[in-house]
Amino acid sequence: MSFPARRLRRLRKTHRLRQLVAETRLHPSDFIYPIFVSETVERPEPVPSMPDIFRYPPEEAAGEADRAFKLGIPAVLLFGTPRHKDATGSSALDREGIIPKTIRETKSLNPDGVVVTDVCLCDYTDHGHCGILKGDIVDNDATVEVLARLALSHAEAGADIVAPSDMMDGRVQAIRNALDEGGYQDVAIMSYAAKYCSAFYGPFRDAVGSAPQFGDRKSYQMDPPNAREALQEIQLDIEEGADIVMVKPALAYLDVISRVRDRFDLPLAAYNVSGEYAMAKLAAERNLADEKQLVLEILTSIKRAGADIIISYHAPQAARWLRE
Ligand code: PBG
């Protein structure tokens, strides 16, 4: 027998051969595209910490969503910054608020596009924490009650999926109950089930002005060293009624994505967060890497790890590259 009998390079010879044996394929339908909507801007305004990302007034946000849908991206994820912030995040419950308005605009322009909404109080509170405070502590059960009402108001405005990102215990069940009682049995829940307390959210907090005014989010978001705990978080959210579960951030947690994929059969989303986005953009801007190759490699790694759905600010650009 000639040596070596197996030459793995045979199948790497040409682009077509590599395509044929690719184990992971990215497609525009893998993506959810996050969009920032703001009550304080009159026209799209660039987010300084995130090159090529804008904050939009509601109508323009609907237009941006429409452009994403036309690129073959099935869903957008809406984040809202209200003009009025207070200690209890009261503007979150305004039926004419920024997010209900944007949901209706988006649906009227494009009834088929999937609208996902972020359900959390940090964009609406003046202290920047993800819930109602009791002293310096975020009060779990009081927060869960408000989150359930917030999710219901998004469902009433036409959201297809609500996505709680607060990391309170028991919120998925409270939201499921509120939606069912309100007659929204068909509105799905994508839970940020394993969301870590991460430095990679920095640019996002800049975009929505949600940096905590004191302390940090360590008492509710997960501690980075823990992976088995992530499996418990996922398990509990599934028991409480989550339809899609999420690991967030993606890149520093690919092992967690892979373990969740091995253990559970629900659709799994991974959030390629703002800091991951900004790192890639800045590296490309400084000619440290080819942007297209870098971004597609990052997105491929998230899918290869086991994510079915990738939430990414790169989504429209990646969809364009994938169609070339
Ligand atoms: C709100 C929320 C955050 C992100 C999504 N929802 C910020 C945070 O928890 O501090 C981060 C998204 C990103 O960095 O792209 N709770």
Tab-separated table of C-alpha atoms and ligand atoms in Angstrom:
chain	number	residue	atom	x	y	z
A	1	MET	CA	0.000	0.000	0.000
A	2	SER	CA	1.351	3.371	-0.984
A	3	PHE	CA	1.832	5.860	1.822
A	4	PRO	CA	-0.174	7.773	2.856
A	5	ALA	CA	-3.333	5.956	1.763
A	6	ARG	CA	-5.575	8.795	2.817
A	7	ARG	CA	-4.753	12.263	1.631
A	8	LEU	CA	-7.218	14.735	3.109
A	9	ARG	CA	-5.860	17.449	0.850
A	10	ARG	CA	-7.603	15.791	-2.163
A	11	LEU	CA	-10.913	17.329	-1.167
A	12	ARG	CA	-9.453	20.765	-0.471
A	13	LYS	CA	-8.094	21.269	-3.964
A	14	THR	CA	-10.702	23.610	-5.446
A	15	HIS	CA	-13.441	25.931	-4.305
A	16	ARG	CA	-16.106	23.595	-5.745
A	17	LEU	CA	-14.668	20.550	-3.969
A	18	ARG	CA	-14.510	22.442	-0.682
A	19	GLN	CA	-18.119	23.557	-1.184
A	20	LEU	CA	-19.159	19.958	-1.771
A	21	VAL	CA	-17.729	18.681	1.506
A	22	ALA	CA	-18.475	21.717	3.712
A	23	GLU	CA	-19.936	20.485	7.008
A	24	THR	CA	-21.411	23.848	7.966
A	25	ARG	CA	-23.241	26.241	5.660
A	26	LEU	CA	-24.266	29.757	6.461
A	27	HIS	CA	-27.455	31.100	4.924
A	28	PRO	CA	-29.248	34.466	5.276
A	29	SER	CA	-32.132	32.565	6.917
A	30	ASP	CA	-29.851	31.737	9.868
A	31	PHE	CA	-29.928	35.326	11.060
A	32	ILE	CA	-31.865	37.621	13.351
A	33	TYR	CA	-30.905	41.275	12.854
A	34	PRO	CA	-31.019	43.560	15.946
A	35	ILE	CA	-32.289	47.111	15.337
A	36	PHE	CA	-32.065	50.078	17.730
A	37	VAL	CA	-35.118	52.329	17.837
A	38	SER	CA	-34.980	55.620	19.660
A	39	GLU	CA	-37.509	58.241	20.666
A	40	THR	CA	-34.746	60.826	20.942
A	41	VAL	CA	-33.556	60.862	17.325
A	42	GLU	CA	-35.264	62.560	14.369
A	43	ARG	CA	-33.309	60.709	11.707
A	44	PRO	CA	-30.945	57.696	11.671
A	45	GLU	CA	-27.923	58.504	13.802
A	46	PRO	CA	-24.705	56.486	13.871
A	47	VAL	CA	-23.821	54.607	17.062
A	48	PRO	CA	-20.242	55.785	17.757
A	49	SER	CA	-19.166	52.514	19.389
A	50	MET	CA	-20.542	50.348	16.556
A	51	PRO	CA	-19.366	51.274	13.032
A	52	ASP	CA	-22.182	51.131	10.403
A	53	ILE	CA	-24.918	50.691	13.044
A	54	PHE	CA	-27.582	53.372	13.545
A	55	ARG	CA	-30.297	54.367	15.966
A	56	TYR	CA	-33.564	54.892	14.097
A	57	PRO	CA	-36.842	56.678	14.706
A	58	PRO	CA	-39.734	54.139	14.445
A	59	GLU	CA	-40.608	54.706	10.782
A	60	GLU	CA	-37.016	54.435	9.626
A	61	ALA	CA	-36.530	51.356	11.820
A	62	ALA	CA	-39.391	49.713	9.948
A	63	GLY	CA	-37.644	50.628	6.691
A	64	GLU	CA	-34.381	49.104	7.925
A	65	ALA	CA	-36.271	45.936	8.925
A	66	ASP	CA	-37.829	45.811	5.468
A	67	ARG	CA	-34.380	45.999	3.840
A	68	ALA	CA	-33.221	43.094	6.026
A	69	PHE	CA	-36.290	40.991	5.129
A	70	LYS	CA	-35.630	41.654	1.428
A	71	LEU	CA	-32.097	40.259	1.868
A	72	GLY	CA	-33.628	36.977	3.043
A	73	ILE	CA	-33.164	37.574	6.766
A	74	PRO	CA	-36.339	36.180	8.375
A	75	ALA	CA	-36.412	38.171	11.612
A	76	VAL	CA	-35.465	41.411	13.331
A	77	LEU	CA	-34.961	42.003	17.070
A	78	LEU	CA	-36.105	45.403	18.317
A	79	PHE	CA	-34.495	47.393	21.137
A	80	GLY	CA	-36.097	50.661	22.215
A	81	THR	CA	-34.745	53.773	23.893
A	82	PRO	CA	-37.559	55.938	25.273
A	83	ARG	CA	-37.291	59.680	25.860
A	84	HIS	CA	-38.534	59.287	29.429
A	85	LYS	CA	-36.629	57.065	31.868
A	86	ASP	CA	-37.504	56.607	35.557
A	87	ALA	CA	-36.844	54.277	38.495
A	88	THR	CA	-39.555	51.754	37.548
A	89	GLY	CA	-39.172	51.962	33.773
A	90	SER	CA	-42.794	53.087	33.496
A	91	SER	CA	-42.555	54.059	29.814
A	92	ALA	CA	-41.990	50.388	29.016
A	93	LEU	CA	-45.710	49.839	29.616
A	94	ASP	CA	-46.912	52.651	27.353
A	95	ARG	CA	-49.097	51.083	24.637
A	96	GLU	CA	-48.178	53.980	22.350
A	97	GLY	CA	-44.519	53.620	23.332
A	98	ILE	CA	-41.557	53.348	21.056
A	99	ILE	CA	-41.580	49.557	20.632
A	100	PRO	CA	-45.358	49.032	20.090
A	101	LYS	CA	-45.193	51.831	17.521
A	102	THR	CA	-42.234	50.242	15.716
A	103	ILE	CA	-43.843	46.791	15.739
A	104	ARG	CA	-46.952	48.208	14.043
A	105	GLU	CA	-44.906	50.163	11.481
A	106	THR	CA	-42.798	47.109	10.686
A	107	LYS	CA	-45.806	44.822	10.344
A	108	SER	CA	-47.711	47.259	8.153
A	109	LEU	CA	-44.735	47.514	5.784
A	110	ASN	CA	-43.983	43.805	5.858
A	111	PRO	CA	-46.616	41.528	7.446
A	112	ASP	CA	-44.510	38.399	6.819
A	113	GLY	CA	-41.315	39.545	8.505
A	114	VAL	CA	-40.812	38.022	11.947
A	115	VAL	CA	-40.709	40.672	14.675
A	116	VAL	CA	-38.905	39.767	17.877
A	117	THR	CA	-38.793	42.234	20.779
A	118	ASP	CA	-36.344	42.562	23.634
A	119	VAL	CA	-38.170	42.323	26.953
A	120	CYS	CA	-36.104	44.013	29.658
A	121	LEU	CA	-36.277	47.151	31.766
A	122	CYS	CA	-32.692	48.397	31.473
A	123	ASP	CA	-33.457	50.599	28.454
A	124	TYR	CA	-36.327	52.220	30.369
A	125	THR	CA	-34.904	52.700	33.869
A	126	ASP	CA	-32.914	55.771	34.870
A	127	HIS	CA	-30.566	53.611	36.992
A	128	GLY	CA	-29.868	51.276	34.040
A	129	HIS	CA	-30.563	48.031	35.902
A	130	CYS	CA	-32.710	45.328	34.322
A	131	GLY	CA	-35.511	45.513	36.894
A	132	ILE	CA	-37.199	47.199	39.837
A	133	LEU	CA	-34.866	48.086	42.704
A	134	LYS	CA	-35.360	47.382	46.380
A	135	GLY	CA	-32.494	49.328	47.903
A	136	ASP	CA	-29.502	48.393	45.808
A	137	ILE	CA	-30.851	44.980	44.841
A	138	VAL	CA	-32.930	44.166	41.761
A	139	ASP	CA	-36.138	42.682	43.181
A	140	ASN	CA	-36.761	39.459	41.251
A	141	ASP	CA	-40.474	38.908	41.761
A	142	ALA	CA	-41.545	42.546	41.430
A	143	THR	CA	-39.554	42.727	38.191
A	144	VAL	CA	-41.079	39.538	36.788
A	145	GLU	CA	-44.562	41.027	37.143
A	146	VAL	CA	-43.623	44.104	35.103
A	147	LEU	CA	-41.804	42.017	32.492
A	148	ALA	CA	-44.931	39.921	31.956
A	149	ARG	CA	-46.962	43.085	31.303
A	150	LEU	CA	-44.249	44.410	28.998
A	151	ALA	CA	-44.245	41.182	26.975
A	152	LEU	CA	-48.046	41.327	26.750
A	153	SER	CA	-47.935	44.889	25.399
A	154	HIS	CA	-45.530	43.752	22.655
A	155	ALA	CA	-47.836	40.853	21.786
A	156	GLU	CA	-50.823	43.231	21.604
A	157	ALA	CA	-48.895	45.399	19.139
A	158	GLY	CA	-48.200	42.382	16.910
A	159	ALA	CA	-44.845	40.892	17.978
A	160	ASP	CA	-44.332	37.290	16.856
A	161	ILE	CA	-41.704	36.434	19.461
A	162	VAL	CA	-40.862	38.093	22.786
A	163	ALA	CA	-37.310	37.752	24.073
A	164	PRO	CA	-36.737	38.321	27.806
A	165	SER	CA	-33.097	39.332	28.407
A	166	ASP	CA	-33.283	40.322	32.081
A	167	MET	CA	-32.181	37.016	33.709
A	168	MET	CA	-34.769	37.132	36.526
A	169	ASP	CA	-35.783	33.691	37.839
A	170	GLY	CA	-39.235	32.520	36.794
A	171	ARG	CA	-39.875	35.159	34.154
A	172	VAL	CA	-40.478	32.753	31.285
A	173	GLN	CA	-43.366	31.104	33.108
A	174	ALA	CA	-44.837	34.469	34.163
A	175	ILE	CA	-44.623	35.718	30.573
A	176	ARG	CA	-46.140	32.506	29.187
A	177	ASN	CA	-49.062	32.815	31.628
A	178	ALA	CA	-49.625	36.480	30.809
A	179	LEU	CA	-49.574	35.803	27.061
A	180	ASP	CA	-51.963	32.855	27.361
A	181	GLU	CA	-54.381	34.748	29.593
A	182	GLY	CA	-54.290	37.659	27.166
A	183	GLY	CA	-55.228	35.373	24.268
A	184	TYR	CA	-51.737	35.304	22.732
A	185	GLN	CA	-51.133	31.557	22.875
A	186	ASP	CA	-49.357	31.748	19.522
A	187	VAL	CA	-46.791	34.340	20.482
A	188	ALA	CA	-43.497	32.516	21.092
A	189	ILE	CA	-40.833	33.101	23.739
A	190	MET	CA	-37.142	33.180	22.907
A	191	SER	CA	-35.442	33.277	26.284
A	192	TYR	CA	-31.985	34.651	26.869
A	193	ALA	CA	-31.584	31.523	28.975
A	194	ALA	CA	-27.828	31.465	29.494
A	195	LYS	CA	-26.814	35.102	29.467
A	196	TYR	CA	-23.437	35.841	30.977
A	197	CYS	CA	-22.312	38.985	32.762
A	198	SER	CA	-19.961	40.082	30.002
A	199	ALA	CA	-17.617	42.911	29.076
A	200	PHE	CA	-18.674	42.297	25.466
A	201	TYR	CA	-21.918	44.310	25.979
A	202	GLY	CA	-20.060	47.627	26.291
A	203	PRO	CA	-20.848	49.070	22.838
A	204	PHE	CA	-24.544	48.112	23.170
A	205	ARG	CA	-24.939	49.981	26.438
A	206	ASP	CA	-23.488	52.968	24.679
A	207	ALA	CA	-26.080	52.574	21.899
A	208	VAL	CA	-29.115	52.468	24.195
A	209	GLY	CA	-27.712	54.351	27.197
A	210	SER	CA	-28.321	51.420	29.554
A	211	ALA	CA	-25.061	51.185	31.484
A	212	PRO	CA	-25.907	50.609	35.165
A	213	GLN	CA	-25.483	53.864	37.112
A	214	PHE	CA	-24.099	51.953	40.103
A	215	GLY	CA	-22.773	48.446	40.651
A	216	ASP	CA	-22.967	45.780	37.963
A	217	ARG	CA	-25.229	42.958	36.742
A	218	LYS	CA	-23.381	40.144	38.538
A	219	SER	CA	-26.281	39.327	40.877
A	220	TYR	CA	-28.549	38.378	37.982
A	221	GLN	CA	-26.477	37.607	34.875
A	222	MET	CA	-24.383	34.422	34.848
A	223	ASP	CA	-20.800	34.148	36.014
A	224	PRO	CA	-18.412	33.400	33.086
A	225	PRO	CA	-16.677	30.378	34.698
A	226	ASN	CA	-19.914	28.348	34.811
A	227	ALA	CA	-21.090	26.005	32.051
A	228	ARG	CA	-23.059	23.356	33.977
A	229	GLU	CA	-25.110	26.168	35.465
A	230	ALA	CA	-25.960	27.245	31.904
A	231	LEU	CA	-27.485	23.819	31.320
A	232	GLN	CA	-29.668	24.309	34.407
A	233	GLU	CA	-30.764	27.748	33.196
A	234	ILE	CA	-31.696	26.260	29.817
A	235	GLN	CA	-33.508	23.315	31.416
A	236	LEU	CA	-35.581	25.597	33.676
A	237	ASP	CA	-36.530	27.930	30.826
A	238	ILE	CA	-37.650	24.979	28.719
A	239	GLU	CA	-39.764	23.695	31.627
A	240	GLU	CA	-41.252	27.173	32.049
A	241	GLY	CA	-42.287	27.282	28.401
A	242	ALA	CA	-39.480	28.749	26.274
A	243	ASP	CA	-39.817	27.964	22.554
A	244	ILE	CA	-36.281	28.996	21.605
A	245	VAL	CA	-33.334	29.193	24.015
A	246	MET	CA	-30.278	31.393	23.712
A	247	VAL	CA	-26.661	31.477	24.750
A	248	LYS	CA	-25.124	34.941	24.956
A	249	PRO	CA	-22.457	36.132	24.145
A	250	ALA	CA	-21.380	33.691	21.421
A	251	LEU	CA	-17.630	33.717	20.839
A	252	ALA	CA	-16.259	33.324	24.352
A	253	TYR	CA	-19.013	30.728	24.992
A	254	LEU	CA	-18.796	28.380	21.994
A	255	ASP	CA	-18.266	25.477	24.388
A	256	VAL	CA	-21.551	26.326	26.109
A	257	ILE	CA	-23.362	26.457	22.753
A	258	SER	CA	-21.953	23.061	21.896
A	259	ARG	CA	-22.980	21.517	25.229
A	260	VAL	CA	-26.483	22.948	25.029
A	261	ARG	CA	-26.829	21.584	21.490
A	262	ASP	CA	-25.770	18.096	22.663
A	263	ARG	CA	-28.222	18.073	25.552
A	264	PHE	CA	-31.375	19.814	24.267
A	265	ASP	CA	-33.465	19.621	21.101
A	266	LEU	CA	-35.123	23.048	21.043
A	267	PRO	CA	-34.042	25.632	18.479
A	268	LEU	CA	-30.882	27.227	19.843
A	269	ALA	CA	-29.949	30.859	19.238
A	270	ALA	CA	-26.570	32.476	19.900
A	271	TYR	CA	-26.088	36.225	20.249
A	272	ASN	CA	-23.006	37.565	18.429
A	273	VAL	CA	-23.017	40.638	20.676
A	274	SER	CA	-22.002	44.262	20.212
A	275	GLY	CA	-18.448	43.862	21.540
A	276	GLU	CA	-17.824	40.942	19.191
A	277	TYR	CA	-19.184	43.032	16.334
A	278	ALA	CA	-17.082	46.074	17.233
A	279	MET	CA	-13.878	44.030	17.550
A	280	ALA	CA	-14.303	42.623	14.052
A	281	LYS	CA	-15.200	46.035	12.569
A	282	LEU	CA	-12.251	47.785	14.225
A	283	ALA	CA	-9.804	45.058	13.207
A	284	ALA	CA	-10.989	45.380	9.597
A	285	GLU	CA	-10.859	49.175	9.718
A	286	ARG	CA	-7.237	48.968	10.798
A	287	ASN	CA	-6.448	46.448	8.041
A	288	LEU	CA	-5.606	43.753	10.566
A	289	ALA	CA	-7.941	41.332	8.794
A	290	ASP	CA	-10.084	41.021	5.696
A	291	GLU	CA	-13.574	41.941	6.893
A	292	LYS	CA	-15.545	39.482	4.780
A	293	GLN	CA	-13.320	36.529	5.634
A	294	LEU	CA	-13.166	37.489	9.325
A	295	VAL	CA	-16.914	37.951	9.748
A	296	LEU	CA	-17.923	34.838	7.810
A	297	GLU	CA	-15.377	32.802	9.808
A	298	ILE	CA	-16.833	34.109	13.077
A	299	LEU	CA	-20.422	33.406	12.020
A	300	THR	CA	-19.475	29.948	10.735
A	301	SER	CA	-17.843	29.099	14.068
A	302	ILE	CA	-21.069	29.942	15.915
A	303	LYS	CA	-23.093	27.719	13.616
A	304	ARG	CA	-20.495	24.928	13.728
A	305	ALA	CA	-20.648	25.016	17.538
A	306	GLY	CA	-24.354	24.160	17.233
A	307	ALA	CA	-26.446	27.327	16.993
A	308	ASP	CA	-29.469	27.175	14.671
A	309	ILE	CA	-30.032	30.914	14.835
A	310	ILE	CA	-27.397	33.666	14.936
A	311	ILE	CA	-28.357	37.093	16.215
A	312	SER	CA	-25.859	39.455	14.618
A	313	TYR	CA	-25.344	43.105	13.697
A	314	HIS	CA	-23.377	41.761	10.722
A	315	ALA	CA	-26.547	40.079	9.360
A	316	PRO	CA	-27.354	42.366	6.378
A	317	GLN	CA	-23.732	42.569	5.232
A	318	ALA	CA	-23.257	38.823	5.712
A	319	ALA	CA	-26.479	38.116	3.788
A	320	ARG	CA	-25.154	40.244	0.912
A	321	TRP	CA	-21.812	38.408	0.941
A	322	LEU	CA	-23.565	35.028	1.012
A	323	ARG	CA	-25.602	35.957	-2.050
A	324	GLU	CA	-22.545	37.043	-4.103
B	1	PBG	C1	-30.550	44.147	27.922
B	1	PBG	C2	-29.646	43.645	26.871
B	1	PBG	C3	-28.264	43.801	26.750
B	1	PBG	C4	-27.921	43.227	25.528
B	1	PBG	C5	-29.086	42.714	24.984
B	1	PBG	N1	-30.131	42.965	25.830
B	1	PBG	C6	-27.288	44.512	27.587
B	1	PBG	C7	-26.994	44.057	28.938
B	1	PBG	O1	-27.470	43.049	29.434
B	1	PBG	O2	-26.245	44.795	29.578
B	1	PBG	C8	-26.552	43.196	24.923
B	1	PBG	C9	-26.518	43.070	23.438
B	1	PBG	C10	-25.209	43.345	22.819
B	1	PBG	O3	-24.189	43.615	23.493
B	1	PBG	O4	-25.172	43.313	21.581
B	1	PBG	N2	-30.584	43.498	29.110
